mmCIF file of C-alpha atoms in Angstrom:
data_model
loop_
_atom_site.group_PDB
_atom_site.id
_atom_site.type_symbol
_atom_site.label_atom_id
_atom_site.label_comp_id
_atom_site.label_asym_id
_atom_site.label_seq_id
_atom_site.Cartn_x
_atom_site.Cartn_y
_atom_site.Cartn_z
ATOM 1 C CA UNK A 733 -1.103 -15.558 -19.534
ATOM 2 C CA UNK A 734 -0.154 -18.834 -21.206
ATOM 3 C CA UNK A 735 1.976 -17.601 -24.079
ATOM 4 C CA UNK A 736 5.584 -17.936 -25.149
ATOM 5 C CA UNK A 737 6.289 -14.270 -24.402
ATOM 6 C CA UNK A 738 5.135 -14.803 -20.830
ATOM 7 C CA UNK A 739 7.154 -17.981 -20.201
ATOM 8 C CA UNK A 740 10.151 -18.600 -17.962
ATOM 9 C CA UNK A 741 12.777 -21.247 -18.668
ATOM 10 C CA UNK A 742 15.137 -22.344 -15.902
ATOM 11 C CA UNK A 743 18.398 -24.008 -16.824
ATOM 12 C CA UNK A 744 20.963 -25.308 -14.357
ATOM 13 C CA UNK A 745 24.213 -27.177 -14.629
ATOM 14 C CA UNK A 746 27.437 -27.137 -16.564
ATOM 15 C CA UNK A 747 26.148 -25.924 -19.944
ATOM 16 C CA UNK A 748 27.451 -24.362 -23.116
ATOM 17 C CA UNK A 749 25.565 -21.075 -23.344
ATOM 18 C CA UNK A 750 25.639 -20.748 -27.145
ATOM 19 C CA UNK A 751 24.436 -24.335 -27.662
ATOM 20 C CA UNK A 752 21.724 -23.877 -25.050
ATOM 21 C CA UNK A 753 20.429 -20.678 -26.664
ATOM 22 C CA UNK A 754 20.365 -22.449 -30.033
ATOM 23 C CA UNK A 755 18.394 -25.371 -28.551
ATOM 24 C CA UNK A 756 15.883 -22.984 -26.957
ATOM 25 C CA UNK A 757 15.431 -21.003 -30.189
ATOM 26 C CA UNK A 758 14.926 -24.237 -32.137
ATOM 27 C CA UNK A 759 12.387 -25.563 -29.624
ATOM 28 C CA UNK A 760 10.393 -22.373 -28.969
ATOM 29 C CA UNK A 761 11.379 -19.798 -31.590
ATOM 30 C CA UNK A 762 8.604 -20.652 -34.036
ATOM 31 C CA UNK A 763 5.824 -20.282 -31.465
ATOM 32 C CA UNK A 764 4.064 -16.950 -32.135
ATOM 33 C CA UNK A 765 3.895 -14.342 -29.403
ATOM 34 C CA UNK A 766 0.456 -13.396 -28.104
ATOM 35 C CA UNK A 767 -1.074 -10.387 -26.484
ATOM 36 C CA UNK A 768 -1.115 -10.987 -22.760
ATOM 37 C CA UNK A 769 -3.797 -9.321 -20.698
ATOM 38 C CA UNK A 770 -2.631 -6.517 -18.470
ATOM 39 C CA UNK A 771 -2.713 -7.522 -14.814
ATOM 40 C CA UNK A 772 -5.521 -5.828 -12.906
ATOM 41 C CA UNK A 773 -4.608 -5.449 -9.268
ATOM 42 C CA UNK A 774 -7.598 -5.934 -7.008
ATOM 43 C CA UNK A 775 -8.126 -3.347 -4.285
ATOM 44 C CA UNK A 776 -7.057 -4.386 -0.801
ATOM 45 C CA UNK A 777 -9.970 -5.342 1.373
ATOM 46 C CA UNK A 778 -8.419 -6.041 4.749
ATOM 47 C CA UNK A 779 -10.617 -7.065 7.629
ATOM 48 C CA UNK A 780 -9.525 -4.853 10.525
ATOM 49 C CA UNK A 781 -11.367 -6.784 13.219
ATOM 50 C CA UNK A 782 -11.005 -10.285 14.608
ATOM 51 C CA UNK A 783 -13.144 -12.884 12.955
ATOM 52 C CA UNK A 784 -13.507 -16.333 14.453
ATOM 53 C CA UNK A 785 -15.251 -19.131 12.614
ATOM 54 C CA UNK A 786 -15.782 -22.388 14.452
ATOM 55 C CA UNK A 787 -16.395 -25.584 12.570
ATOM 56 C CA UNK A 788 -17.617 -28.291 14.908
ATOM 57 C CA UNK A 789 -17.090 -31.783 13.554
ATOM 58 C CA UNK A 790 -16.094 -35.058 15.121
ATOM 59 C CA UNK A 791 -12.302 -35.297 15.062
ATOM 60 C CA UNK A 792 -9.574 -36.948 17.076
ATOM 61 C CA UNK A 793 -7.688 -33.703 17.419
ATOM 62 C CA UNK A 794 -8.657 -30.049 17.464
ATOM 63 C CA UNK A 795 -7.024 -27.818 14.873
ATOM 64 C CA UNK A 796 -6.672 -24.056 14.718
ATOM 65 C CA UNK A 797 -5.944 -22.103 11.536
ATOM 66 C CA UNK A 798 -5.162 -18.394 11.666
ATOM 67 C CA UNK A 799 -4.635 -15.942 8.823
ATOM 68 C CA UNK A 800 -3.171 -12.469 8.722
ATOM 69 C CA UNK A 801 -2.946 -10.037 5.807
ATOM 70 C CA UNK A 802 0.340 -10.465 3.992
ATOM 71 C CA UNK A 803 1.616 -8.562 1.006
ATOM 72 C CA UNK A 804 1.814 -8.685 -2.746
ATOM 73 C CA UNK A 805 4.754 -10.753 -3.968
ATOM 74 C CA UNK A 806 6.612 -7.880 -5.588
ATOM 75 C CA UNK A 807 6.730 -5.785 -2.401
ATOM 76 C CA UNK A 808 9.913 -5.526 -0.371
ATOM 77 C CA UNK A 809 8.318 -6.967 2.757
ATOM 78 C CA UNK A 810 7.551 -10.358 1.145
ATOM 79 C CA UNK A 811 11.085 -11.770 1.755
ATOM 80 C CA UNK A 812 10.928 -10.453 5.323
ATOM 81 C CA UNK A 813 7.658 -12.315 5.865
ATOM 82 C CA UNK A 814 9.319 -15.480 4.514
ATOM 83 C CA UNK A 815 12.207 -15.119 6.964
ATOM 84 C CA UNK A 816 9.907 -14.440 9.939
ATOM 85 C CA UNK A 817 7.702 -17.394 9.036
ATOM 86 C CA UNK A 818 10.739 -19.656 8.781
ATOM 87 C CA UNK A 819 12.033 -18.547 12.195
ATOM 88 C CA UNK A 820 8.607 -19.030 13.767
ATOM 89 C CA UNK A 821 7.440 -22.292 12.164
ATOM 90 C CA UNK A 822 10.034 -24.195 10.163
ATOM 91 C CA UNK A 823 11.334 -27.309 11.884
ATOM 92 C CA UNK A 824 11.510 -28.606 15.421
ATOM 93 C CA UNK A 825 13.902 -25.831 16.506
ATOM 94 C CA UNK A 826 11.603 -23.021 15.335
ATOM 95 C CA UNK A 827 10.316 -20.667 17.988
ATOM 96 C CA UNK A 828 6.675 -21.737 17.881
ATOM 97 C CA UNK A 829 7.480 -25.452 17.679
ATOM 98 C CA UNK A 830 9.793 -25.243 20.708
ATOM 99 C CA UNK A 831 7.262 -23.216 22.681
ATOM 100 C CA UNK A 832 3.978 -24.913 21.773
ATOM 101 C CA UNK A 833 5.069 -28.517 21.175
ATOM 102 C CA UNK A 834 8.040 -29.029 23.508
ATOM 103 C CA UNK A 835 7.738 -26.522 26.354
ATOM 104 C CA UNK A 836 3.987 -25.994 26.803
ATOM 105 C CA UNK A 837 2.900 -29.305 25.209
ATOM 106 C CA UNK A 838 -0.247 -27.642 23.859
ATOM 107 C CA UNK A 839 0.237 -28.897 20.292
ATOM 108 C CA UNK A 840 1.394 -31.954 18.421
ATOM 109 C CA UNK A 841 2.410 -29.911 15.388
ATOM 110 C CA UNK A 842 2.531 -26.355 14.056
ATOM 111 C CA UNK A 843 2.942 -24.964 10.556
ATOM 112 C CA UNK A 844 2.938 -21.705 8.659
ATOM 113 C CA UNK A 845 2.569 -20.640 5.068
ATOM 114 C CA UNK A 846 2.866 -17.598 2.808
ATOM 115 C CA UNK A 847 2.706 -17.622 -0.995
ATOM 116 C CA UNK A 848 3.954 -14.715 -3.044
ATOM 117 C CA UNK A 849 1.204 -13.726 -5.419
ATOM 118 C CA UNK A 850 -0.376 -10.966 -7.477
ATOM 119 C CA UNK A 851 -2.645 -9.838 -4.662
ATOM 120 C CA UNK A 852 -2.373 -9.571 -0.903
ATOM 121 C CA UNK A 853 -1.835 -13.106 0.273
ATOM 122 C CA UNK A 854 -2.577 -14.507 3.694
ATOM 123 C CA UNK A 855 0.111 -15.408 6.175
ATOM 124 C CA UNK A 856 -1.296 -18.539 7.773
ATOM 125 C CA UNK A 857 -0.474 -20.431 10.927
ATOM 126 C CA UNK A 858 -1.893 -23.798 11.901
ATOM 127 C CA UNK A 859 -1.848 -25.814 15.108
ATOM 128 C CA UNK A 860 -2.897 -29.349 15.935
ATOM 129 C CA UNK A 861 -3.975 -29.194 19.562
ATOM 130 C CA UNK A 862 -3.356 -32.011 22.041
ATOM 131 C CA UNK A 863 -6.614 -33.564 23.243
ATOM 132 C CA UNK A 864 -7.698 -31.924 26.479
ATOM 133 C CA UNK A 865 -5.719 -28.726 25.815
ATOM 134 C CA UNK A 866 -7.337 -25.348 25.246
ATOM 135 C CA UNK A 867 -6.740 -23.536 21.964
ATOM 136 C CA UNK A 868 -7.010 -20.155 23.725
ATOM 137 C CA UNK A 869 -3.767 -20.918 25.561
ATOM 138 C CA UNK A 870 -2.160 -21.636 22.191
ATOM 139 C CA UNK A 871 -3.262 -18.222 20.941
ATOM 140 C CA UNK A 872 -1.901 -16.531 24.068
ATOM 141 C CA UNK A 873 1.479 -18.263 23.711
ATOM 142 C CA UNK A 874 1.503 -17.418 20.004
ATOM 143 C CA UNK A 875 1.025 -13.733 20.849
ATOM 144 C CA UNK A 876 3.913 -13.919 23.330
ATOM 145 C CA UNK A 877 6.241 -15.345 20.664
ATOM 146 C CA UNK A 878 5.241 -12.638 18.191
ATOM 147 C CA UNK A 879 6.016 -10.005 20.826
ATOM 148 C CA UNK A 880 9.368 -11.710 21.468
ATOM 149 C CA UNK A 881 10.298 -11.137 17.824
ATOM 150 C CA UNK A 882 9.893 -7.411 18.420
ATOM 151 C CA UNK A 883 11.208 -7.215 21.987
ATOM 152 C CA UNK A 884 14.068 -9.729 21.992
ATOM 153 C CA UNK A 885 14.816 -9.428 18.271
ATOM 154 C CA UNK A 886 16.175 -12.141 15.979
ATOM 155 C CA UNK A 887 19.717 -13.310 16.609
ATOM 156 C CA UNK A 888 22.296 -13.767 13.855
ATOM 157 C CA UNK A 889 22.158 -17.578 14.070
ATOM 158 C CA UNK A 890 18.365 -17.648 13.577
ATOM 159 C CA UNK A 891 18.606 -15.217 10.677
ATOM 160 C CA UNK A 892 21.338 -17.197 8.901
ATOM 161 C CA UNK A 893 19.491 -20.485 9.466
ATOM 162 C CA UNK A 894 16.342 -18.976 7.925
ATOM 163 C CA UNK A 895 18.225 -17.619 4.910
ATOM 164 C CA UNK A 896 19.974 -20.970 4.367
ATOM 165 C CA UNK A 897 16.706 -22.875 4.708
ATOM 166 C CA UNK A 898 14.870 -20.635 2.258
ATOM 167 C CA UNK A 899 17.678 -20.839 -0.309
ATOM 168 C CA UNK A 900 17.801 -24.632 0.091
ATOM 169 C CA UNK A 901 14.035 -24.949 -0.462
ATOM 170 C CA UNK A 902 14.248 -22.791 -3.604
ATOM 171 C CA UNK A 903 17.065 -24.942 -5.004
ATOM 172 C CA UNK A 904 15.158 -28.135 -4.142
ATOM 173 C CA UNK A 905 12.104 -26.834 -6.022
ATOM 174 C CA UNK A 906 14.255 -26.451 -9.131
ATOM 175 C CA UNK A 907 15.426 -30.060 -9.090
#
């Protein structure tokens, strides 16, 4: 996959297009193209039952990690997953943070993650549980918030905030 014909160049700013193309051709034009292997998509092997693994180690704080099947990055539901994850986990005003950290005081922190990739990626959620609190209550409250997405829907303010936040993070990654 590491070949000039499989490369991406990102350019930003007030540029002269002709000069920029000339610079790119001068810098990379003499590098020979290579045959790139054809991507082999692996078959989906989704676990359809709950699986709980407990790792018991001395720690100051209990932590719960959960994963759900996501999607392949080029599918139309990947941006939707990003938006839902942002609404649920990004920042102190996110739904899960407000519910689990502020209201219920079950957790000290929550987070979520989803990477677009070439195969089905996991949507992950993580919780740092307050000492003396029960992680099963966290899971119950998590389920309630997921149901609220479907029952109470997402309001326009939440949706716009998520879109703005995602665009901002993409721009920040480029700088």
